[in-house]
Coordinates of C-alpha atoms in Angstrom, one line a residue:
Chain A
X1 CA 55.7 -4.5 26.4
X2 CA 58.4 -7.5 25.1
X3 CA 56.6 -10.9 25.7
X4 CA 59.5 -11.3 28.3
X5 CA 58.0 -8.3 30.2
X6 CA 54.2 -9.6 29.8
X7 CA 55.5 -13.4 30.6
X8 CA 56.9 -12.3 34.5
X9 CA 53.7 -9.8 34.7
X10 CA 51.6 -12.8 34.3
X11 CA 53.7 -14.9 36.7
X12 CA 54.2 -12.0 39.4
X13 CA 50.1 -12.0 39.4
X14 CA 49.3 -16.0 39.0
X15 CA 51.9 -17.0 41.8
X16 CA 51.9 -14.0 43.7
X17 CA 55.4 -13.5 43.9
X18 CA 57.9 -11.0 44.2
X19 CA 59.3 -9.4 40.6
X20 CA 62.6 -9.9 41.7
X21 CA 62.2 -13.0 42.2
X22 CA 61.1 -13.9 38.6
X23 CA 64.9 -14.6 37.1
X24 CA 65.2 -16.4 33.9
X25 CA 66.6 -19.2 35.6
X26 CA 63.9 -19.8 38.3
X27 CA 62.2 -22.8 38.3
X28 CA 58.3 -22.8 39.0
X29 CA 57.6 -25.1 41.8
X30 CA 61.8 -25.4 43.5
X31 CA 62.2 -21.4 43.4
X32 CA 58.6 -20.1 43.2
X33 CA 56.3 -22.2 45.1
X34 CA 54.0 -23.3 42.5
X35 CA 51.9 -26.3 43.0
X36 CA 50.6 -28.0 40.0
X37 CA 47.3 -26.4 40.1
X38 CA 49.5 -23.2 40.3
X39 CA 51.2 -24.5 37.1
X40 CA 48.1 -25.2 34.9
X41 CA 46.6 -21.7 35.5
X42 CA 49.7 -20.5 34.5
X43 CA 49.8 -21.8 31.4
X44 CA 45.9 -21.0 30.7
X45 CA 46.7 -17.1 31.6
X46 CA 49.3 -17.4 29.1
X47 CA 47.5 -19.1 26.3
X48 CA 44.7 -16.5 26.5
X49 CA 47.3 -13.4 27.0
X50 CA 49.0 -14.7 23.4
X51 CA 46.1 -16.2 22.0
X52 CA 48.4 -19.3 21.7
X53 CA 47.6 -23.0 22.4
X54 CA 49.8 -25.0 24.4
X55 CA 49.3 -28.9 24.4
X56 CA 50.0 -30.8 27.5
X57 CA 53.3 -32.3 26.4
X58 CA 54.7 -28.9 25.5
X59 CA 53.5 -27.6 28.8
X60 CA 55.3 -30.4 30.7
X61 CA 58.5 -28.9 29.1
X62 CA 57.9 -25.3 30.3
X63 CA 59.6 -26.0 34.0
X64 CA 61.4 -22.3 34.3
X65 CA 61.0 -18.8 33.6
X66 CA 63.2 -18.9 30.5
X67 CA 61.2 -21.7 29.2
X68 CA 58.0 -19.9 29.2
X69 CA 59.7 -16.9 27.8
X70 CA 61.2 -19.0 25.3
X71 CA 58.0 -20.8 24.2
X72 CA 55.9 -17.8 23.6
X73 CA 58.5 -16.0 21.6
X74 CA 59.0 -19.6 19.3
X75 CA 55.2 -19.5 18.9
X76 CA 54.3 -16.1 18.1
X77 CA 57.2 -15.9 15.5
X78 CA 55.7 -18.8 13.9
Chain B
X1 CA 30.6 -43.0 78.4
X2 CA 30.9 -39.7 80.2
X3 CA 29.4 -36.7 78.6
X4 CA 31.3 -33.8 78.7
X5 CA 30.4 -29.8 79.4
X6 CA 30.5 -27.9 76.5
X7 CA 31.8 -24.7 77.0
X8 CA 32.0 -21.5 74.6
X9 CA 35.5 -20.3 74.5
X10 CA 36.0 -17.5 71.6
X11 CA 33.6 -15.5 69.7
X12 CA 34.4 -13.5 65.9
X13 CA 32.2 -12.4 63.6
X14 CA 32.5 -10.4 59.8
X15 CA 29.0 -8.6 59.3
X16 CA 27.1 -6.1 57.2
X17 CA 27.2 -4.2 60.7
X18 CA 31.1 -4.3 61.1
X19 CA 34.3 -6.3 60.1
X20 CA 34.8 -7.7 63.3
X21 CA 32.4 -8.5 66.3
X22 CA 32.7 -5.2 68.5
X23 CA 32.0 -3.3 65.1
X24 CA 29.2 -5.3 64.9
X25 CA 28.2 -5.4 68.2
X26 CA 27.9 -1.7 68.7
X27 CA 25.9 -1.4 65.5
X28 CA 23.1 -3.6 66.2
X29 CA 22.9 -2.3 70.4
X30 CA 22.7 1.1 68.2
X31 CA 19.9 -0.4 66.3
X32 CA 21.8 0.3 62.9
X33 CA 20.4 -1.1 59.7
X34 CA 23.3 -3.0 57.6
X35 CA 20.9 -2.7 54.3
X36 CA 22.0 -0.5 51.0
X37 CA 21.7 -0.7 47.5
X38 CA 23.6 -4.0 46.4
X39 CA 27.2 -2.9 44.9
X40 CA 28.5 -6.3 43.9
X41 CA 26.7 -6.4 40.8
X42 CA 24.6 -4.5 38.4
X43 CA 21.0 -5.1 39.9
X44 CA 18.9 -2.0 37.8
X45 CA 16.8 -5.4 36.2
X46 CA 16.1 -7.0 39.7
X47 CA 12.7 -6.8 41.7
X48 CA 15.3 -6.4 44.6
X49 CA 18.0 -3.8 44.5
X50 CA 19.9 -3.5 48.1
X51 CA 21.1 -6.2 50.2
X52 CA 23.1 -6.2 54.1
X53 CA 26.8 -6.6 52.7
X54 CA 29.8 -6.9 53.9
X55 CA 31.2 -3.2 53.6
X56 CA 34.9 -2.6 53.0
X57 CA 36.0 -5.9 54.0
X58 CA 40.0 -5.9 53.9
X59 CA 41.1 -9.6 54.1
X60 CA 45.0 -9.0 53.7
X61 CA 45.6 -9.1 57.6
X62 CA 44.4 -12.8 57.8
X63 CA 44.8 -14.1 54.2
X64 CA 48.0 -14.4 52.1
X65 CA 47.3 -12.3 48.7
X66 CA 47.9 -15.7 46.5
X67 CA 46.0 -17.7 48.3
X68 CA 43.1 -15.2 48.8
X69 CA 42.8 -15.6 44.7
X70 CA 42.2 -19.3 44.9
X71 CA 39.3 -18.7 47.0
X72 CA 35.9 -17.9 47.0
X73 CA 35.1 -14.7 48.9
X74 CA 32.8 -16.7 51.4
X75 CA 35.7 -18.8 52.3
X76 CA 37.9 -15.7 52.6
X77 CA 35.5 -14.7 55.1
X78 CA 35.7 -18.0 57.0
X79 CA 39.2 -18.4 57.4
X80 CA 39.8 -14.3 58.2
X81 CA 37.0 -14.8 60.9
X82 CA 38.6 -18.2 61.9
X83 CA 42.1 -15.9 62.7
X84 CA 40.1 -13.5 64.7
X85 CA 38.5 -16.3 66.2
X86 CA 42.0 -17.8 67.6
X87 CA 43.0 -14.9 69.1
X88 CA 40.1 -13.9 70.8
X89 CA 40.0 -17.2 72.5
X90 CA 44.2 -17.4 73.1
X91 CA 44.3 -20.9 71.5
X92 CA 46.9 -22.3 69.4
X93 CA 46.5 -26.0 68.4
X94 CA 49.2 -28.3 69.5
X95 CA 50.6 -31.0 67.2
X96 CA 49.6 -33.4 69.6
X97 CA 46.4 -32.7 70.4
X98 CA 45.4 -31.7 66.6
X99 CA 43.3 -34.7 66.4
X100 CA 40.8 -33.9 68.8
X101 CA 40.0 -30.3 67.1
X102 CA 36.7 -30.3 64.8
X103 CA 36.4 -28.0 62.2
X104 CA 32.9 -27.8 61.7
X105 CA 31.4 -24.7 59.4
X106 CA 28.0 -24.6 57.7
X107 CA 27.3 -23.2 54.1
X108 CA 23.9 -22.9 52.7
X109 CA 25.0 -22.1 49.0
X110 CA 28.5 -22.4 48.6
X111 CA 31.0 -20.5 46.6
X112 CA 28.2 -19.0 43.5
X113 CA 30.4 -16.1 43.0
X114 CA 32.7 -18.6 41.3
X115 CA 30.2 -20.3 39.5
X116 CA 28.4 -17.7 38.0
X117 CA 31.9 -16.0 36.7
X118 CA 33.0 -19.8 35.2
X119 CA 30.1 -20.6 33.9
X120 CA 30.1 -17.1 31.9
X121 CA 33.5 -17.9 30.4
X122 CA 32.7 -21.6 29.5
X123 CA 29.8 -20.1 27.6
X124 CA 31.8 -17.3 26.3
X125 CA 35.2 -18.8 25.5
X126 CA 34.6 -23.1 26.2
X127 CA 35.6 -25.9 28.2
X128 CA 39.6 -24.8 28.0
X129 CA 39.4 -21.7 29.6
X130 CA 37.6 -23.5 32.9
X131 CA 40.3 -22.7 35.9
X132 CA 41.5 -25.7 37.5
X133 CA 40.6 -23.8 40.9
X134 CA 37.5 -23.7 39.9
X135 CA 35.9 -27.0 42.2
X136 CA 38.0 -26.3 45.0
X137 CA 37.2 -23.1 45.2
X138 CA 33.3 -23.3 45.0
X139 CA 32.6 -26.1 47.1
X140 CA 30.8 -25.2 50.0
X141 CA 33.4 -27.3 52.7
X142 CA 36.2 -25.0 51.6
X143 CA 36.0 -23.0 54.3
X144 CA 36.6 -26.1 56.9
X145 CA 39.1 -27.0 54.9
X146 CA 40.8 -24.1 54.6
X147 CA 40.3 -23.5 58.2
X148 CA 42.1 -26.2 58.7
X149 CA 45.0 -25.6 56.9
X150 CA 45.3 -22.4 59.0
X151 CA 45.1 -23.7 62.1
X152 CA 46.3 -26.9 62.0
X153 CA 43.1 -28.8 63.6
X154 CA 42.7 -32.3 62.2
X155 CA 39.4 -33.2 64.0
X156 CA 36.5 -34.0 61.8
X157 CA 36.3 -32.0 59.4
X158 CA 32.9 -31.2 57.9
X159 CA 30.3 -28.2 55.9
X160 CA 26.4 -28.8 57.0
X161 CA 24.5 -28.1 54.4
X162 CA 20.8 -27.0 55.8
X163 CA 20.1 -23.8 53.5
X164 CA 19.7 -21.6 56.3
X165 CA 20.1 -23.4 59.6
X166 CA 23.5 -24.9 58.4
X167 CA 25.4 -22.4 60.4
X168 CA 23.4 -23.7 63.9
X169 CA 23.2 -27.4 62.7
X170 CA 26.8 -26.9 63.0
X171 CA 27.9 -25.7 66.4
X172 CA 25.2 -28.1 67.4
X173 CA 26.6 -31.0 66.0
X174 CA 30.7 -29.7 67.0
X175 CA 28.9 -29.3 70.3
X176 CA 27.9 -32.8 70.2
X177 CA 31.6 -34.0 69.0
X178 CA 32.6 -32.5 72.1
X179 CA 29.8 -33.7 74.2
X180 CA 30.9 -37.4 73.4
X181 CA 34.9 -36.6 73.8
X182 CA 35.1 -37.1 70.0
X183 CA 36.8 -33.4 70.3
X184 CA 38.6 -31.4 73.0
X185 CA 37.8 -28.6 70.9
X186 CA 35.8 -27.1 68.1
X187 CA 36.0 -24.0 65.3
X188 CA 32.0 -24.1 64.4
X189 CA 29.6 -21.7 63.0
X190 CA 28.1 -20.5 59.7
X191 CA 29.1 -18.6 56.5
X192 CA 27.8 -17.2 53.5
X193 CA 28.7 -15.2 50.8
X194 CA 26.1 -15.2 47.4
X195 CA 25.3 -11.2 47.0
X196 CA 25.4 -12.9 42.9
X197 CA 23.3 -12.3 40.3
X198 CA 21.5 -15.9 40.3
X199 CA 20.5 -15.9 44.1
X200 CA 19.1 -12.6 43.9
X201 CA 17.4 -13.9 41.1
X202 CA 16.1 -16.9 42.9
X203 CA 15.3 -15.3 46.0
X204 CA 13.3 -12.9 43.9
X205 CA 11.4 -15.3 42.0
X206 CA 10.4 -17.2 44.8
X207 CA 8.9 -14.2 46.1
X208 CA 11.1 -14.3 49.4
X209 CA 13.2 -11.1 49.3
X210 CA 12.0 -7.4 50.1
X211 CA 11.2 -4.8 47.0
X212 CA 11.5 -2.2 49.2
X213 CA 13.8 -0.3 46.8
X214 CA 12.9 3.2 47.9
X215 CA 14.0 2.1 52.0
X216 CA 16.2 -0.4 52.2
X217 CA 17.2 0.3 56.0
X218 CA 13.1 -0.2 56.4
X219 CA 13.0 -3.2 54.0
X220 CA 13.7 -6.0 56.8
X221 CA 11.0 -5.6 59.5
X222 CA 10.6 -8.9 61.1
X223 CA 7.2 -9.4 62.9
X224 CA 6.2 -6.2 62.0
X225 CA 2.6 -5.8 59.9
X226 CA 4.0 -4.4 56.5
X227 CA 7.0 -6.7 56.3
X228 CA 7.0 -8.1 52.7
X229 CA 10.3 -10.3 52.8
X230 CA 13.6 -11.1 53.7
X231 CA 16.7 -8.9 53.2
X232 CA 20.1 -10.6 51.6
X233 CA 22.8 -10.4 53.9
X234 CA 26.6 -11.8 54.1
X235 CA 29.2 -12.5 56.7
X236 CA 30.9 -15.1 59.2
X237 CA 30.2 -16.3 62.6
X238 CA 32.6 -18.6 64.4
X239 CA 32.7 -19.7 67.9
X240 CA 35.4 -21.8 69.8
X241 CA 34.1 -24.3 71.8
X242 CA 35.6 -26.9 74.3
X243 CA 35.2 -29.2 76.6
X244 CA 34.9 -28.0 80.1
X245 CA 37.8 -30.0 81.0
X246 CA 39.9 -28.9 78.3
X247 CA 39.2 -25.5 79.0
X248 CA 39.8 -25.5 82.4
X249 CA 43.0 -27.3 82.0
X250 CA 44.6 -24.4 79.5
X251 CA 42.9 -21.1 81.9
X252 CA 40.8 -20.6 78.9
X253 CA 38.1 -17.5 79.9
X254 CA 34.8 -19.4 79.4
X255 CA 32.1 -16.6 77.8
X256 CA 29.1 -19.1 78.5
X257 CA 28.0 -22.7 77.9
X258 CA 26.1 -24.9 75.2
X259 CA 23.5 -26.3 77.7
X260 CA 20.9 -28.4 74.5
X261 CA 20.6 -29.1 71.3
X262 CA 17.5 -30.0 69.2
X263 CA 17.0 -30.3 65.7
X264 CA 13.7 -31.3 63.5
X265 CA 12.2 -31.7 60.1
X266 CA 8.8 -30.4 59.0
X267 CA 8.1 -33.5 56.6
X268 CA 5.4 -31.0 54.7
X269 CA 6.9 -28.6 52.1
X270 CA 9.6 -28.2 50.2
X271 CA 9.8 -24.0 51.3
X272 CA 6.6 -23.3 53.6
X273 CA 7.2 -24.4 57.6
X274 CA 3.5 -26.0 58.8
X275 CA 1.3 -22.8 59.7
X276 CA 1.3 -23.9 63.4
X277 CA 5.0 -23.9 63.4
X278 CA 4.7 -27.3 65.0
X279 CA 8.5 -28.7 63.4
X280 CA 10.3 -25.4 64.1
X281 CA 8.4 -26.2 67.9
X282 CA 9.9 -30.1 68.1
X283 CA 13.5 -28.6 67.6
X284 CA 13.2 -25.7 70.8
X285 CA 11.7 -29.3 72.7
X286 CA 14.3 -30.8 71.7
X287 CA 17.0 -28.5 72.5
X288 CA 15.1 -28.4 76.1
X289 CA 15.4 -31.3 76.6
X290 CA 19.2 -31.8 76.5
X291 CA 19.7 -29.1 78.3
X292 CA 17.3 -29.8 81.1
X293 CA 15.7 -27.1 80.8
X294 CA 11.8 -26.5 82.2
X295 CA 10.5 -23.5 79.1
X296 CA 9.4 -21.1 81.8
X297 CA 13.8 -21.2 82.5
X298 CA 14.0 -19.3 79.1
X299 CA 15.0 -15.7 79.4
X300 CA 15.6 -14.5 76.0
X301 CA 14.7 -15.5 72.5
X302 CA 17.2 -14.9 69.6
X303 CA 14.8 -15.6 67.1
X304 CA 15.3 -16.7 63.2
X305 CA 12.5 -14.1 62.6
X306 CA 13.5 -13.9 58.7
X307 CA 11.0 -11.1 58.0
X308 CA 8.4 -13.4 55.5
X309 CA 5.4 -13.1 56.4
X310 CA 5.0 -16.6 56.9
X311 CA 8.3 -17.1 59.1
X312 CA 7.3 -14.8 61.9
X313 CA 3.7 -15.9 62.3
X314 CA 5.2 -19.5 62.5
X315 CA 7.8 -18.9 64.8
X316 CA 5.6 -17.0 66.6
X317 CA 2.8 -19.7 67.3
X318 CA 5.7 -22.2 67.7
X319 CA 7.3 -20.3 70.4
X320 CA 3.6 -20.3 72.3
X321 CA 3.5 -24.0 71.9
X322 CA 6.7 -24.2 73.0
X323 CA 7.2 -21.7 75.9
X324 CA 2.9 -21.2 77.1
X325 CA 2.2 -18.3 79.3
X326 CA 5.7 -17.7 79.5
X327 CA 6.2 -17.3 76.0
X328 CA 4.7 -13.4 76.6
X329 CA 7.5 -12.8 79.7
X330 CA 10.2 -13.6 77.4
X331 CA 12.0 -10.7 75.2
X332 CA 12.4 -11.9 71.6
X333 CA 14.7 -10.3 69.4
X334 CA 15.5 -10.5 65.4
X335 CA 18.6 -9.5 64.5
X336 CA 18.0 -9.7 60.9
X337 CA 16.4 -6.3 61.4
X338 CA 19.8 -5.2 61.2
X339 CA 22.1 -7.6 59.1
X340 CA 19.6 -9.4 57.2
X341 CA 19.2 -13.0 56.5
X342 CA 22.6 -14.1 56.5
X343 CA 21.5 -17.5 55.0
X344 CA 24.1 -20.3 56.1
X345 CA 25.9 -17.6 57.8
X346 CA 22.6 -16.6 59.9
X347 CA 23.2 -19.6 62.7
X348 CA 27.0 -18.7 63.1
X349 CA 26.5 -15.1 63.8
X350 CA 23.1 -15.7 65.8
X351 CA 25.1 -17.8 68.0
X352 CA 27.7 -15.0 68.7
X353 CA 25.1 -12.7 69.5
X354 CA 23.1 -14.9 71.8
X355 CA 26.4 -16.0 73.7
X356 CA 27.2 -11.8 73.5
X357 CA 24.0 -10.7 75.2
X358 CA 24.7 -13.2 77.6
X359 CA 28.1 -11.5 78.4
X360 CA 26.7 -8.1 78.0
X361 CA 23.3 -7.8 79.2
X362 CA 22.1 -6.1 76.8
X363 CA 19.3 -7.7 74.1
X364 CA 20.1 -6.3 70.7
X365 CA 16.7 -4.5 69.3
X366 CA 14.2 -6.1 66.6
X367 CA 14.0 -2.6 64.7
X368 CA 11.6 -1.7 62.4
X369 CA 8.8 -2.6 64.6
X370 CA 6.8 -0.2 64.2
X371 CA 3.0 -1.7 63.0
X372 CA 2.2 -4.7 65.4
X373 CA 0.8 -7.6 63.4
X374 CA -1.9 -9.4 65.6
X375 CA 0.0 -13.0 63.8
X376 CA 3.0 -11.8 65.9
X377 CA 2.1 -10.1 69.2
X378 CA 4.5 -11.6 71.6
X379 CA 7.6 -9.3 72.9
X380 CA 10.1 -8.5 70.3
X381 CA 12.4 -5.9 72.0
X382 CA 11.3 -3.3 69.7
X383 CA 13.6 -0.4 68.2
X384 CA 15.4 -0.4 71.3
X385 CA 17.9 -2.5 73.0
X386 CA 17.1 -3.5 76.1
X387 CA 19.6 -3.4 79.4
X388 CA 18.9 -7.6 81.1
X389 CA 20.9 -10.2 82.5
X390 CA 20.1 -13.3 80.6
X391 CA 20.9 -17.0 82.0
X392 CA 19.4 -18.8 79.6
X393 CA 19.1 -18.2 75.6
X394 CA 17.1 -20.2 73.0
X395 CA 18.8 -19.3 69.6
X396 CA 16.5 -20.3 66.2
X397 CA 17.3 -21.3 62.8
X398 CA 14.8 -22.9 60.1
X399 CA 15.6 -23.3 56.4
X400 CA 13.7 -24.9 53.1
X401 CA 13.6 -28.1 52.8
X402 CA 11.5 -28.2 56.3
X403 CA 14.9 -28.4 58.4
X404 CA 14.9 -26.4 62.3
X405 CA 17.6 -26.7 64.8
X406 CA 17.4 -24.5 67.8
X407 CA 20.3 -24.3 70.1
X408 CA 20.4 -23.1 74.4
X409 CA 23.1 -21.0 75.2
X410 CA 23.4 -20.6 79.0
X411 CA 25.5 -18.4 81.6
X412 CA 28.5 -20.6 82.7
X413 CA 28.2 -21.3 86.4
X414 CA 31.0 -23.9 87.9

């Protein structure tokens, strides 16, 4: 599975939302209803799905799905 | 100040009988054991192996899917049994009148599911991996607060914490909100939810639950000889009360009302009740006397009757303080026979079940009863429910720490 893939599987479950729903350009809390509790599990499921550490200030800057998608793929071709 | 009526309005419950009250209901008229060998967990290295839980619970009807994973599954219970509980009773809290509903739910315990499985990761993989859900969802008010949410009532808003009279501590003290026209209206009762690994474990080293491994459905035998401890169960029990006038006003269909309320501590020991029962006996007075009650106007008993040796003989003696000659007229029942010791749940669903009989006229069995104990030789409705109008019910529930509350449900009469 792509870490595209994997990234909306993780957001589908977390949020509890619809696939479809899950567009690149969706943003987490305007299109998908995330709260900011929402939001930090988010990024904790994703840290231990890529075994990657995100600091707060890089976490602030992950605000839609592309971002996230984005992020992960930056870090794990590091 | 005027006191006001107190009137119950709406009944639900989730039990190890049944997922809803009639479930329920039929089971424990039928005299059906809720106890089985405990699934939740792996329990092979316990000295107790089967508990009363909730079976097949689906909570999708009454609980979004996200927001069921940010709970713990004792509030999941609340807030599916507070939806039941709203349309049993026809209510729907207006925006207006939001600030007069309490929302008062007791919790022994609290959310230990969650605990246990966080305090396994932050062992296993640190401090980062700890959920940010994790407070919210463990701490023991979430079910008011969640109720809340649901239903939009912005009265107080509170958990009483009494290990296992919490559940009747809290109608009694929504009954009193309403009593003193601090509420219109109140969502009370009890809930519990700690099938877990570490209560079993505590429960077992203190030497309170049933080994009974080979027959569980025999294992909770309150007042009978060869009872050796209490059985584990689970659930929700929520009632809807109002005001009198409130009810009135909106054609609610009253089920029965909350006539007294008394509550007591032992001042003696931190788990054992005084051997003549005399604290859990100052909360029946108590409740007597609020309600106005003479003790020979008692019809039925819905006892606490936990199924420990000492609990039984207590109550028992207590009850004769209490009650006198009458307390041998008056059918007693345990209905922990059949769903076990429900902890803070016990009060909540006890209260159902009193204000049920009182509907029905029918007294739910103490089953089990098979070897009389000469400690306990009052009338316990043994193995077989028993067709009676009631008028007036005493409901008991005691818990460690030396805390009693005892509660009189009576048939509504204008």
């Amino acid at each position: 599975m792509s870490v595209a893939e994997k990234v909306k599987e993780i957001i589908v479950d977390q949020l509890g939302v619809d696939a479809a729903e899950v567009l690149p350009e969706a943003k987490f809390v305007d299109d998908l209803g995330a709260d900011s509790l929402d939001l930090t599990e988010l990024i904790m499921a994703m840290e231990e799905e890529f075994g990657v550490e995100i600091s707060d200030e890089d976490a602030q800057t992950i605000q839609k799905v592309q971002d996230a998608i984005s992020f992960i793929e930056k870090k794990k071709g590091e | 100040m005027t006191l006001h009526r107190v009137v119950v309005t709406g009944l639900a419950a989730i039990t190890p009988l049944g997922n809803d009250l009639a479930t329920s209901w039929h089971n424990l008229v039928a005299g059906v054991s809720g106890a089985a060998p405990i699934t939740r967990f792996d329990a092979s290295a316990y000295d107790t192996r089967f508990a009363c839980e909730v079976k097949n619970f689906d909570s999708k009807p009454f609980v979004a899917v996200k927001l069921a994973k940010r709970l713990d599954r004792f509030t999941i219970y609340a807030l599916s049994t507070a939806m039941m509980l709203m349309e049993d009773a026809g209510y729907k809290i207006a925006p207006e009148e939001a600030e007069l509903v309490s929302v008062i739910i007791g919790c022994g315990l609290g959310g230990l599911e969650t605990l246990e499985a966080t305090h396994t990761k932050l062992m296993e993989q640190g401090p980062s991996r700890v959920s940010p859900f994790f407070i919210p969802t463990m701490i023991a008010n979430m079910a008011a607060g969640q109720v809340s949410i649901a239903t939009g009532a912005r009265g107080s808003n509170v958990c009483t914490t009494s290990a296992c009279a919490s559940g009747l501590h809290a109608i009694g003290y929504a009954a009193s909100d309403i009593m003193l026209g601090r509420a219109n209206a109140a969502i009370c009762g009890g809930v519990e939810s700690t099938i877990t690994p570490l209560a079993v474990g505590g429960f077992n080293a203190l030497k309170a639950l049933s080994t009974r491994n080979d027959e569980p459905t025999k294992a909770s035998r309150p007042f009978d000889a060869d009872r050796d401890g209490f059985v584990m169960g689970e659930g929700c029990g929520l009632l809807l009360l109002e005001s009198l006038e409130h009810a009135t006003a909106r054609g609610a269909r009253i089920l029965a009302e909350v006539a007294g309320f008394g509550a007591s501590g032992d001042a003696y020991h931190m788990t054992a009740p005084p051997e003549d029962g005399s604290g859990m006996a100052l909360a029946m007075r108590g409740a007597l006397r609020e309600a106005g009650l003479d003790a020979s106007q008692i019809a039925h008993i819905n006892a606490h009757g936990t199924s420990t040796s000492l609990n039984d003989s207590c109550e028992t003696m207590a009850i004769k303080t209490v009650l006198g000659a009458h307390a041998r007229e008056v059918p007693i029942t345990s209905n922990k026979s059949m769903i076990g010791h429900c902890l803070g749940a016990a009060g909540g669903i006890e209260s159902v079940i009193s204000v049920k009989t009182i509907m029905e006229g029918v007294i739910p069995p103490t089953i089990n009863l098979d070897t009389p104990d000469p400690a306990c030789d009052l009338d316990y409705t043994p193995n077989v429910a028993r067709t009676m109008a009631v008028a007036n019910v005493l409901c008991n529930s005691f818990g460690f720490g030396g805390t009693n509350a005892s509660l009189i449900f009576k048939a509504f009469a204008e």
